[in-house]
PDB file of N, CA and C in Angstrom:
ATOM      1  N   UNK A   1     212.524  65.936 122.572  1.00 76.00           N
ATOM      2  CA  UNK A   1     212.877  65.462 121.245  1.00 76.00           C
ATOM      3  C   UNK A   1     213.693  66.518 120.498  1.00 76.00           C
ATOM      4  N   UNK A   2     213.185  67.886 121.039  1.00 83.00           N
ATOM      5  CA  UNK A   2     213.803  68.818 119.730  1.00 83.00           C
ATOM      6  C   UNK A   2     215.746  69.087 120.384  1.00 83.00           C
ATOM      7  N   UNK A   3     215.799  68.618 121.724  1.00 90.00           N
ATOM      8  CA  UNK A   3     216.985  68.276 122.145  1.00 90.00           C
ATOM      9  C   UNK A   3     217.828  67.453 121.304  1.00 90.00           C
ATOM     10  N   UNK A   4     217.131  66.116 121.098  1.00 90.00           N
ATOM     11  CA  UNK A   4     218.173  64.961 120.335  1.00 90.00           C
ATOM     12  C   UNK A   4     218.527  65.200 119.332  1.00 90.00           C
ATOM     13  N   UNK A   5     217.557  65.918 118.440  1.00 91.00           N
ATOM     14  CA  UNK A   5     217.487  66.597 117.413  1.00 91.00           C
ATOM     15  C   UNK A   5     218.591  67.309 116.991  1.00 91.00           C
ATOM     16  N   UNK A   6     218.496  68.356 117.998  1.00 94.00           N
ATOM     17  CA  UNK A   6     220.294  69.650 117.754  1.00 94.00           C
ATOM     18  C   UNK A   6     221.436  68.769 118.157  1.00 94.00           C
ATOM     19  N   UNK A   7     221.181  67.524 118.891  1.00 95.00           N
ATOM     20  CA  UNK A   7     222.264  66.798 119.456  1.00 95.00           C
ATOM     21  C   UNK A   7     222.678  66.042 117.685  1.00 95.00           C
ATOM     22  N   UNK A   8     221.976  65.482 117.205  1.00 95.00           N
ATOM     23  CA  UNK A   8     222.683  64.805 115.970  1.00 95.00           C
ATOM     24  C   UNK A   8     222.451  65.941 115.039  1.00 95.00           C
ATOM     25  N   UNK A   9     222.162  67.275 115.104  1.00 96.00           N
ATOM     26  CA  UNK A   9     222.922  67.921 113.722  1.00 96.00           C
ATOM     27  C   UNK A   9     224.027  68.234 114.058  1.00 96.00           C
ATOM     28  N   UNK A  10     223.985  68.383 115.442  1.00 96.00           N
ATOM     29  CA  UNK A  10     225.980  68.512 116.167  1.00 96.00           C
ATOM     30  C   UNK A  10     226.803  67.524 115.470  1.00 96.00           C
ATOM     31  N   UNK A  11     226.189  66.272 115.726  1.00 97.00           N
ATOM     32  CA  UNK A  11     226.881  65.063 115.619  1.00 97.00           C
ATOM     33  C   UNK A  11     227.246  65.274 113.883  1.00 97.00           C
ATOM     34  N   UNK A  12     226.337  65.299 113.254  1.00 97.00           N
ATOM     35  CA  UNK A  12     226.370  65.650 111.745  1.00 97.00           C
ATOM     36  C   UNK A  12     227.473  66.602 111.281  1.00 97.00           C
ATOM     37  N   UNK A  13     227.231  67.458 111.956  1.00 96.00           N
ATOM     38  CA  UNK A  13     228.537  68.428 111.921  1.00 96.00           C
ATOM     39  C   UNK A  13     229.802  68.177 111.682  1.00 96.00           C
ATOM     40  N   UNK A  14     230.042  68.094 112.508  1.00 97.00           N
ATOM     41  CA  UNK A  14     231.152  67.165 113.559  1.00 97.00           C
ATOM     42  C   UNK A  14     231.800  66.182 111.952  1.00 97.00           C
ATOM     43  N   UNK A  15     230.973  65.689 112.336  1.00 97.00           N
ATOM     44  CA  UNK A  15     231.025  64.504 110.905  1.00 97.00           C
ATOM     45  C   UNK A  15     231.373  64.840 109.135  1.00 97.00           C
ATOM     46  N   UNK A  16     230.606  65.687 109.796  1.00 95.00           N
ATOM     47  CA  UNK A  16     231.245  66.341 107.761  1.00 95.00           C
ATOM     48  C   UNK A  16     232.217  67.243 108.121  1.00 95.00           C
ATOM     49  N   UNK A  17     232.559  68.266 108.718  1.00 94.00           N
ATOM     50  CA  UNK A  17     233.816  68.548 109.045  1.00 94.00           C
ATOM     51  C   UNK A  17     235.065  67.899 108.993  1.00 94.00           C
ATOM     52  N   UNK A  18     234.453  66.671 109.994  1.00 95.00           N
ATOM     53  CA  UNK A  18     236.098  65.356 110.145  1.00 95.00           C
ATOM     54  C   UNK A  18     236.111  64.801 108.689  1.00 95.00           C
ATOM     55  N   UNK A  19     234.976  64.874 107.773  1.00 94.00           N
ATOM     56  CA  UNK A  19     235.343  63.609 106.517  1.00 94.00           C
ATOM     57  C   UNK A  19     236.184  65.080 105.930  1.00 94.00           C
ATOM     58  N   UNK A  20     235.620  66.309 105.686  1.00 91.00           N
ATOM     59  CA  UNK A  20     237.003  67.165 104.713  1.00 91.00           C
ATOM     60  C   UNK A  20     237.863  67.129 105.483  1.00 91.00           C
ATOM     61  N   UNK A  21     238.107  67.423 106.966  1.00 90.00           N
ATOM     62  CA  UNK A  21     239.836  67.135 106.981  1.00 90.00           C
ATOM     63  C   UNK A  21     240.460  66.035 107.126  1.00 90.00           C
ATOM     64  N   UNK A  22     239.587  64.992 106.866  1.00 91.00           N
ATOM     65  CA  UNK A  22     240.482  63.211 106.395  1.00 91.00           C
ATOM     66  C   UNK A  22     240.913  63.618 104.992  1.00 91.00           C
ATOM     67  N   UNK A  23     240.252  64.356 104.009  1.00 86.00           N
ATOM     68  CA  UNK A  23     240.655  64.677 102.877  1.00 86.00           C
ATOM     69  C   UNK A  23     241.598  65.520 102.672  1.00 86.00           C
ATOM     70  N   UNK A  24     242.206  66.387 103.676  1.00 83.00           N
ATOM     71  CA  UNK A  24     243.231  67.093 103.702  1.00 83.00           C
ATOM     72  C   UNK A  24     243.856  66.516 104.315  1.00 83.00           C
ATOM     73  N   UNK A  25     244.080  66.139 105.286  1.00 85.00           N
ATOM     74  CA  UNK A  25     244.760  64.612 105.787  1.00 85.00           C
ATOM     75  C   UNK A  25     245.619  64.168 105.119  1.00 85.00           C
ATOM     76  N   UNK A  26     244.830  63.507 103.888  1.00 84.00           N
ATOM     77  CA  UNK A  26     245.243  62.456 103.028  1.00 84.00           C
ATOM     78  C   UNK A  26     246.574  63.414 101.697  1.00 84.00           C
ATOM     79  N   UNK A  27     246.410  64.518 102.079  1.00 76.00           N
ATOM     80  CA  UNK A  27     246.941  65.733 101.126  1.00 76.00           C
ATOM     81  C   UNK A  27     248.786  65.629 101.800  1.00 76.00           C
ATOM     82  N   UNK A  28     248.210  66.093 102.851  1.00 76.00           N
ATOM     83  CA  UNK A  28     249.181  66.059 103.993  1.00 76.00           C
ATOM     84  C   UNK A  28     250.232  64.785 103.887  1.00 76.00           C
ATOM     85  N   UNK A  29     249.092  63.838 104.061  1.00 76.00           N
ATOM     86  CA  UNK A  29     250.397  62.599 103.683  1.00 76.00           C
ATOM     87  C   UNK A  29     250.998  62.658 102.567  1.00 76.00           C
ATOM     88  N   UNK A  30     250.701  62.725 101.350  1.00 72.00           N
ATOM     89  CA  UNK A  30     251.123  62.664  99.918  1.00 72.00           C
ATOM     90  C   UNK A  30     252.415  63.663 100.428  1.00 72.00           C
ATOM     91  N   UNK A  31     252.321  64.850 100.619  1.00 70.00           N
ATOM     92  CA  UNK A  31     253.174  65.805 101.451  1.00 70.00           C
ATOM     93  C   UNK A  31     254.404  65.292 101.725  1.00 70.00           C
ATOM     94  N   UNK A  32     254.132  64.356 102.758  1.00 67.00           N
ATOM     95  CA  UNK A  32     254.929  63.894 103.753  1.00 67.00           C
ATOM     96  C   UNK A  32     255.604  63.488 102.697  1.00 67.00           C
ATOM     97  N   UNK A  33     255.589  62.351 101.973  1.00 62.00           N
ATOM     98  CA  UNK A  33     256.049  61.750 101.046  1.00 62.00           C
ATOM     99  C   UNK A  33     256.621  61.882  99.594  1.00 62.00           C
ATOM    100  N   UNK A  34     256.187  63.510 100.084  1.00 67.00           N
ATOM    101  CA  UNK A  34     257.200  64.105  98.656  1.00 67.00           C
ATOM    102  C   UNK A  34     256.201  64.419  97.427  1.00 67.00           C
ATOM    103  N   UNK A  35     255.214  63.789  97.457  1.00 58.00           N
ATOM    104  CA  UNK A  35     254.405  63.537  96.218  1.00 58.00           C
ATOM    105  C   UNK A  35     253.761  64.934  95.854  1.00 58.00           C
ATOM    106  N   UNK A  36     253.268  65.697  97.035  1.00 55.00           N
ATOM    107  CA  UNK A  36     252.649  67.272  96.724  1.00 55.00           C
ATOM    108  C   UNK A  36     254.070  68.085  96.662  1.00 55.00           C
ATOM    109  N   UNK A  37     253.284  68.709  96.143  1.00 63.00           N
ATOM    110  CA  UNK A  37     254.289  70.434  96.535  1.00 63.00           C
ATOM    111  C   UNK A  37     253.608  71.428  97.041  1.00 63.00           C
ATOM    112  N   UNK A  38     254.464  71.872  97.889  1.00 62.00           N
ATOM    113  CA  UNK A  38     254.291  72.650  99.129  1.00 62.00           C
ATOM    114  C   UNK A  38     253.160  73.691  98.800  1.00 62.00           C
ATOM    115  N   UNK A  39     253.270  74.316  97.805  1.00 60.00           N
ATOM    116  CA  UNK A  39     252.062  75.665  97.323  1.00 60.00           C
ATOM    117  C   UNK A  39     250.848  74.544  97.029  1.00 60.00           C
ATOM    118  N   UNK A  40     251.104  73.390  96.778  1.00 70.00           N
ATOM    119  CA  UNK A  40     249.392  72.759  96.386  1.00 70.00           C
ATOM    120  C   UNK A  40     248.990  72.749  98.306  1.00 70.00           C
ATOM    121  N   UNK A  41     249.913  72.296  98.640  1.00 70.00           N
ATOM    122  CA  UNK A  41     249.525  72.430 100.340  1.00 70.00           C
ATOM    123  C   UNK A  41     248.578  73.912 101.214  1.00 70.00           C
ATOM    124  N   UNK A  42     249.523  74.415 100.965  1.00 77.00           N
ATOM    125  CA  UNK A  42     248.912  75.799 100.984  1.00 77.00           C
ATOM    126  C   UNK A  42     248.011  76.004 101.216  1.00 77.00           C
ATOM    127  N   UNK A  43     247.632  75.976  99.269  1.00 80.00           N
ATOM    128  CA  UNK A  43     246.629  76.462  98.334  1.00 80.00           C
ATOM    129  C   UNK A  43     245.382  75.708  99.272  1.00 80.00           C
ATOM    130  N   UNK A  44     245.691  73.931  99.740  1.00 78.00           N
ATOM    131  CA  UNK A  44     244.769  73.160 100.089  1.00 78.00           C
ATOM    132  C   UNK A  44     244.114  73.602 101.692  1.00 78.00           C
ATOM    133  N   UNK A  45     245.381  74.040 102.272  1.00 79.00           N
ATOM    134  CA  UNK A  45     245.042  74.492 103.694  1.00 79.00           C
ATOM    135  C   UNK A  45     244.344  75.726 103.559  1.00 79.00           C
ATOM    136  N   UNK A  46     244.501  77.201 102.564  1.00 83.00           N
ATOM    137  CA  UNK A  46     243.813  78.143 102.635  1.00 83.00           C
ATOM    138  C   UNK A  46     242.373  77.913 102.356  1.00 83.00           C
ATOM    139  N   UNK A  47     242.454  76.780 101.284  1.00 82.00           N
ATOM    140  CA  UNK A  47     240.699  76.748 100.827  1.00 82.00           C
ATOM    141  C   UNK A  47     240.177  76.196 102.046  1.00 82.00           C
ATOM    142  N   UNK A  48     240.470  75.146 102.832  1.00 84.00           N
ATOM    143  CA  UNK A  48     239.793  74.649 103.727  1.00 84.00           C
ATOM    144  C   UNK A  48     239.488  75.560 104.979  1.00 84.00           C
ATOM    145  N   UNK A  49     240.268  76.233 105.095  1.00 82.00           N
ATOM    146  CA  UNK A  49     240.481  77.226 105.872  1.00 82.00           C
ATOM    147  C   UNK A  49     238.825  78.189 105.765  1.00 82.00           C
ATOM    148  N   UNK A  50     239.522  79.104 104.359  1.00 84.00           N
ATOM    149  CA  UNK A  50     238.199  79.847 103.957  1.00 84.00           C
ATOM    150  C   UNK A  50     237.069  79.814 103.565  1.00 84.00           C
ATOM    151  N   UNK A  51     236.889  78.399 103.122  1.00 88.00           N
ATOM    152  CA  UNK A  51     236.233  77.936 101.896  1.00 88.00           C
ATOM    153  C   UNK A  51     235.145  76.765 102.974  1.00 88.00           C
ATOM    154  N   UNK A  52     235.533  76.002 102.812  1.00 90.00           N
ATOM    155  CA  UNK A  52     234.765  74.582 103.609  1.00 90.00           C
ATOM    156  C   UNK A  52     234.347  74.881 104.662  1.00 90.00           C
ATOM    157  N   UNK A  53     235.321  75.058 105.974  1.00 90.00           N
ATOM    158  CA  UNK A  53     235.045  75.339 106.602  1.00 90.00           C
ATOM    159  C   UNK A  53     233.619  75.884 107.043  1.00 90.00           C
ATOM    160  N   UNK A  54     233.537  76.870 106.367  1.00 91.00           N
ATOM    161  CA  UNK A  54     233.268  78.339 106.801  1.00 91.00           C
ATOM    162  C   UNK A  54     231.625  77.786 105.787  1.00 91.00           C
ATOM    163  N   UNK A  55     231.590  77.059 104.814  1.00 93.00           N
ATOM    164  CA  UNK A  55     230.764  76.397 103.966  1.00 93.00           C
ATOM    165  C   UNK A  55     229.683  75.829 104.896  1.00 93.00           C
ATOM    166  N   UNK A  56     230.294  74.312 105.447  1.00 94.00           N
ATOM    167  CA  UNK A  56     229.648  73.545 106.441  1.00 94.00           C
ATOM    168  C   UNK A  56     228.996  74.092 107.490  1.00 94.00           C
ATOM    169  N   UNK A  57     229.911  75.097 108.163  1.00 93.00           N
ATOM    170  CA  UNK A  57     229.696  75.852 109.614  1.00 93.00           C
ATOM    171  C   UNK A  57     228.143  76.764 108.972  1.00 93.00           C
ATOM    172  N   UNK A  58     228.183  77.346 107.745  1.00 94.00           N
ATOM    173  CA  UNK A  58     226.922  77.927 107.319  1.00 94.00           C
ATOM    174  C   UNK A  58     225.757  77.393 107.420  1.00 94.00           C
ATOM    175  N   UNK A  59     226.108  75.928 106.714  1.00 94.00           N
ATOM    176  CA  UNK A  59     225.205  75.048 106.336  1.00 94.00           C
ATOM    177  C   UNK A  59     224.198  74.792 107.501  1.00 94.00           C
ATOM    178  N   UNK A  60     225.068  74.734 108.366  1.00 95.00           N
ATOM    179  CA  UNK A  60     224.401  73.782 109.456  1.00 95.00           C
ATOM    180  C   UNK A  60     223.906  74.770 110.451  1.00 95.00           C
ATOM    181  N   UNK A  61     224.278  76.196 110.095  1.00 95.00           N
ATOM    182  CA  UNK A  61     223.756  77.123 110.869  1.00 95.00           C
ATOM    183  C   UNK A  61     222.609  77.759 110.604  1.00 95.00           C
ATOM    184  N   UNK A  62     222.237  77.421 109.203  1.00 96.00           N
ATOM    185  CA  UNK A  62     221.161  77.980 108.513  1.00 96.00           C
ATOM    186  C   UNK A  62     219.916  77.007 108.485  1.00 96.00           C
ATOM    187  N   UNK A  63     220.407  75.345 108.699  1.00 95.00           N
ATOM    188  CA  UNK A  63     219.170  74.625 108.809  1.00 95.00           C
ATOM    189  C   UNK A  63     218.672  74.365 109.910  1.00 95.00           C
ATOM    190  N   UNK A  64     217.651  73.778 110.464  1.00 94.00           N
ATOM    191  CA  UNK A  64     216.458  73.214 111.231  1.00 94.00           C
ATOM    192  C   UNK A  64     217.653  71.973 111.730  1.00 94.00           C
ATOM    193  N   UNK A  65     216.940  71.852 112.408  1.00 93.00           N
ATOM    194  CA  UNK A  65     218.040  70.531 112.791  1.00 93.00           C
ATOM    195  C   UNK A  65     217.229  69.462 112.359  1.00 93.00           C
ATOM    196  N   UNK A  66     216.175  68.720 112.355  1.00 92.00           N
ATOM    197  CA  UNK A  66     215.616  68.032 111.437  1.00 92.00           C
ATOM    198  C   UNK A  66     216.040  67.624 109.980  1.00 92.00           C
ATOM    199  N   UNK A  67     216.067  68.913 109.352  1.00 94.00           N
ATOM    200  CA  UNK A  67     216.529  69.595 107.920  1.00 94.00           C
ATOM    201  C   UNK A  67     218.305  68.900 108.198  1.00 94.00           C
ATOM    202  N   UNK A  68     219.015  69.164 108.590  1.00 95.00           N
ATOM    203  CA  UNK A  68     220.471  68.581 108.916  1.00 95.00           C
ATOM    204  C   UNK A  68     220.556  67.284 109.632  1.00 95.00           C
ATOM    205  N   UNK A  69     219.351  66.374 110.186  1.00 95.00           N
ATOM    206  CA  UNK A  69     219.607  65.238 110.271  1.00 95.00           C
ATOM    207  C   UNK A  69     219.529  64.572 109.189  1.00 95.00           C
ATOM    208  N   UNK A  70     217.968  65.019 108.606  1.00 94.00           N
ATOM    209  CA  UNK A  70     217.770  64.460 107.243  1.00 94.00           C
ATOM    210  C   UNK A  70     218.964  64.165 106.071  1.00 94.00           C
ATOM    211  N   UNK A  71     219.557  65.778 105.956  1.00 95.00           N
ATOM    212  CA  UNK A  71     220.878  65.407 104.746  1.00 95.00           C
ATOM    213  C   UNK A  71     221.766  64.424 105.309  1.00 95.00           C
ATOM    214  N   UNK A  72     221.984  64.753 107.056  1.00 96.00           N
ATOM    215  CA  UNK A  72     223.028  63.733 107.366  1.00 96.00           C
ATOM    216  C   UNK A  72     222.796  62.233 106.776  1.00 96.00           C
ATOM    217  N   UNK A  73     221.842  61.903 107.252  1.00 95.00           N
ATOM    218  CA  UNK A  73     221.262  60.379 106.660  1.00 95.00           C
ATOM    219  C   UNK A  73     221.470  60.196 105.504  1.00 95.00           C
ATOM    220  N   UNK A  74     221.198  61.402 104.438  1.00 94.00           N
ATOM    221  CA  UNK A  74     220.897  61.085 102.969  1.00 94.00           C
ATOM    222  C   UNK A  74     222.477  60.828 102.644  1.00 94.00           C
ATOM    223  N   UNK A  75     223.369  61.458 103.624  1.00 95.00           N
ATOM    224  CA  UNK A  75     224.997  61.952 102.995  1.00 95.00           C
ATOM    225  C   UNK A  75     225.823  60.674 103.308  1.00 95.00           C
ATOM    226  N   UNK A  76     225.088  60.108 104.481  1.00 96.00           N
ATOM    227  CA  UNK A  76     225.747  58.847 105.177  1.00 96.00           C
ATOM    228  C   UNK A  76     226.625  59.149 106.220  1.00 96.00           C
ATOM    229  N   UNK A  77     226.290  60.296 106.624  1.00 96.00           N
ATOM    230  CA  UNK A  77     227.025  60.621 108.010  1.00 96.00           C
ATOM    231  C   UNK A  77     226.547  60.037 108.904  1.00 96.00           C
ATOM    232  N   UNK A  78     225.002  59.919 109.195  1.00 96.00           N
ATOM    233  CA  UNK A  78     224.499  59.387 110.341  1.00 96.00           C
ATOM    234  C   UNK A  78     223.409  58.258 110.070  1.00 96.00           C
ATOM    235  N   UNK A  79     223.744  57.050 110.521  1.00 94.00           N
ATOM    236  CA  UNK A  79     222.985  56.577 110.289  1.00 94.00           C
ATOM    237  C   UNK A  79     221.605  56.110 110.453  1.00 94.00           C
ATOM    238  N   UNK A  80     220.771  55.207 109.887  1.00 90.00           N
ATOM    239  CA  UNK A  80     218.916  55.049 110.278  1.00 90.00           C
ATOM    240  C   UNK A  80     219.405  54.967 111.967  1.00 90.00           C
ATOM    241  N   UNK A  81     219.756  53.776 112.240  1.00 91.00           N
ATOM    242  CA  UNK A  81     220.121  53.156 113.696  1.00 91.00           C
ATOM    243  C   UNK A  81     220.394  54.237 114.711  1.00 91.00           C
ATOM    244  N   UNK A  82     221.210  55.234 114.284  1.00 92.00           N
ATOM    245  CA  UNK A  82     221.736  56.621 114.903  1.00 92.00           C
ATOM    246  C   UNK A  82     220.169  57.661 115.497  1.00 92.00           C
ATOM    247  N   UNK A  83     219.024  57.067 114.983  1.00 92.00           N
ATOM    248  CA  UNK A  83     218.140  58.020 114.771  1.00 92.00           C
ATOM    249  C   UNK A  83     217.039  57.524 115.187  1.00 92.00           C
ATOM    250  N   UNK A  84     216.254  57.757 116.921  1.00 88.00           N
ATOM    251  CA  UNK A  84     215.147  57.425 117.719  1.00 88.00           C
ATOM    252  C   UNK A  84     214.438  57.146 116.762  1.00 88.00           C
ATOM    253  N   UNK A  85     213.257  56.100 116.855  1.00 87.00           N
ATOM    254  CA  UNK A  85     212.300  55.511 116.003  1.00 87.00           C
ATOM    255  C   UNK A  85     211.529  56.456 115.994  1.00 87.00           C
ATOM    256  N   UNK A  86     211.263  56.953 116.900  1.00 84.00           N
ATOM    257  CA  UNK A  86     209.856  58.323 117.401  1.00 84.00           C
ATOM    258  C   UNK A  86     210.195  59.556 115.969  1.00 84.00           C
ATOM    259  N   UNK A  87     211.848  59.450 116.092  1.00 82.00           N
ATOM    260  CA  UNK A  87     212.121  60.699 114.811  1.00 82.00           C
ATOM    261  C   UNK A  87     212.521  60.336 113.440  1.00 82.00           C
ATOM    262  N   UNK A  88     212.454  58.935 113.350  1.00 80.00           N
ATOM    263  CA  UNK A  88     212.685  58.618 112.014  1.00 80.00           C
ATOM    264  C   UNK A  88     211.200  59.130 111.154  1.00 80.00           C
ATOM    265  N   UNK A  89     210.363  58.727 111.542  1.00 76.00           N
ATOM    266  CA  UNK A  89     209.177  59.126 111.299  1.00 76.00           C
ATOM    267  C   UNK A  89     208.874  60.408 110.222  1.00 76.00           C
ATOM    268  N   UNK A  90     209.543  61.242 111.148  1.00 71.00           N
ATOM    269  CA  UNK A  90     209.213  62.931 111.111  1.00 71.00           C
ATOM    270  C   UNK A  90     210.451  63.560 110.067  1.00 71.00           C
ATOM    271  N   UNK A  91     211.734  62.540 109.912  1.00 70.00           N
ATOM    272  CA  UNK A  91     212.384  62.838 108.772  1.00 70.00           C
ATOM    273  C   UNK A  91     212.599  62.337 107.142  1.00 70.00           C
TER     274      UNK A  91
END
């Protein structure tokens, strides 16, 4: 169990990682299209860079994996269905 466990705070991970860079993503396009300027780009790539990144990667290094399925669920990264009946229980 404590396997599946580190397997969906991976998954969790994973997951909040990909939703901030859909949000830089979405920066990127505006970009494309003229709508940003280049230093808001930057500015957007350095924070994610230093900032988020490095945020999440903490986050998830500092909790229980239990503890990081739980927020996942609460955050809507992962869902009930995503999560053995045996361990819904216990979160």
């Amino acid at each position: 169990m404590q396997n599946k466990l580190k397997d969906l705070a991976n998954l969790a991970y994973e997951r909040e990682l990909n939703r901030e860079l859909s949000k830089l993503q979405q920066h990127l396009e505006l970009y494309r299209d003229r709508e940003n300027k280049f230093f808001q780009m930057t500015d957007l790539k350095i924070k994610f860079m230093q900032e988020t990144s490095d945020e999440i990667l903490n986050l998830y290094d500092h909790l229980e994996p239990d503890q990081a399925v739980s927020r996942a669920v609460a955050l809507g990264l992962l869902s009930r269905e995503e999560i053995p009946r045996e361990m819904q229980e216990a979160l």
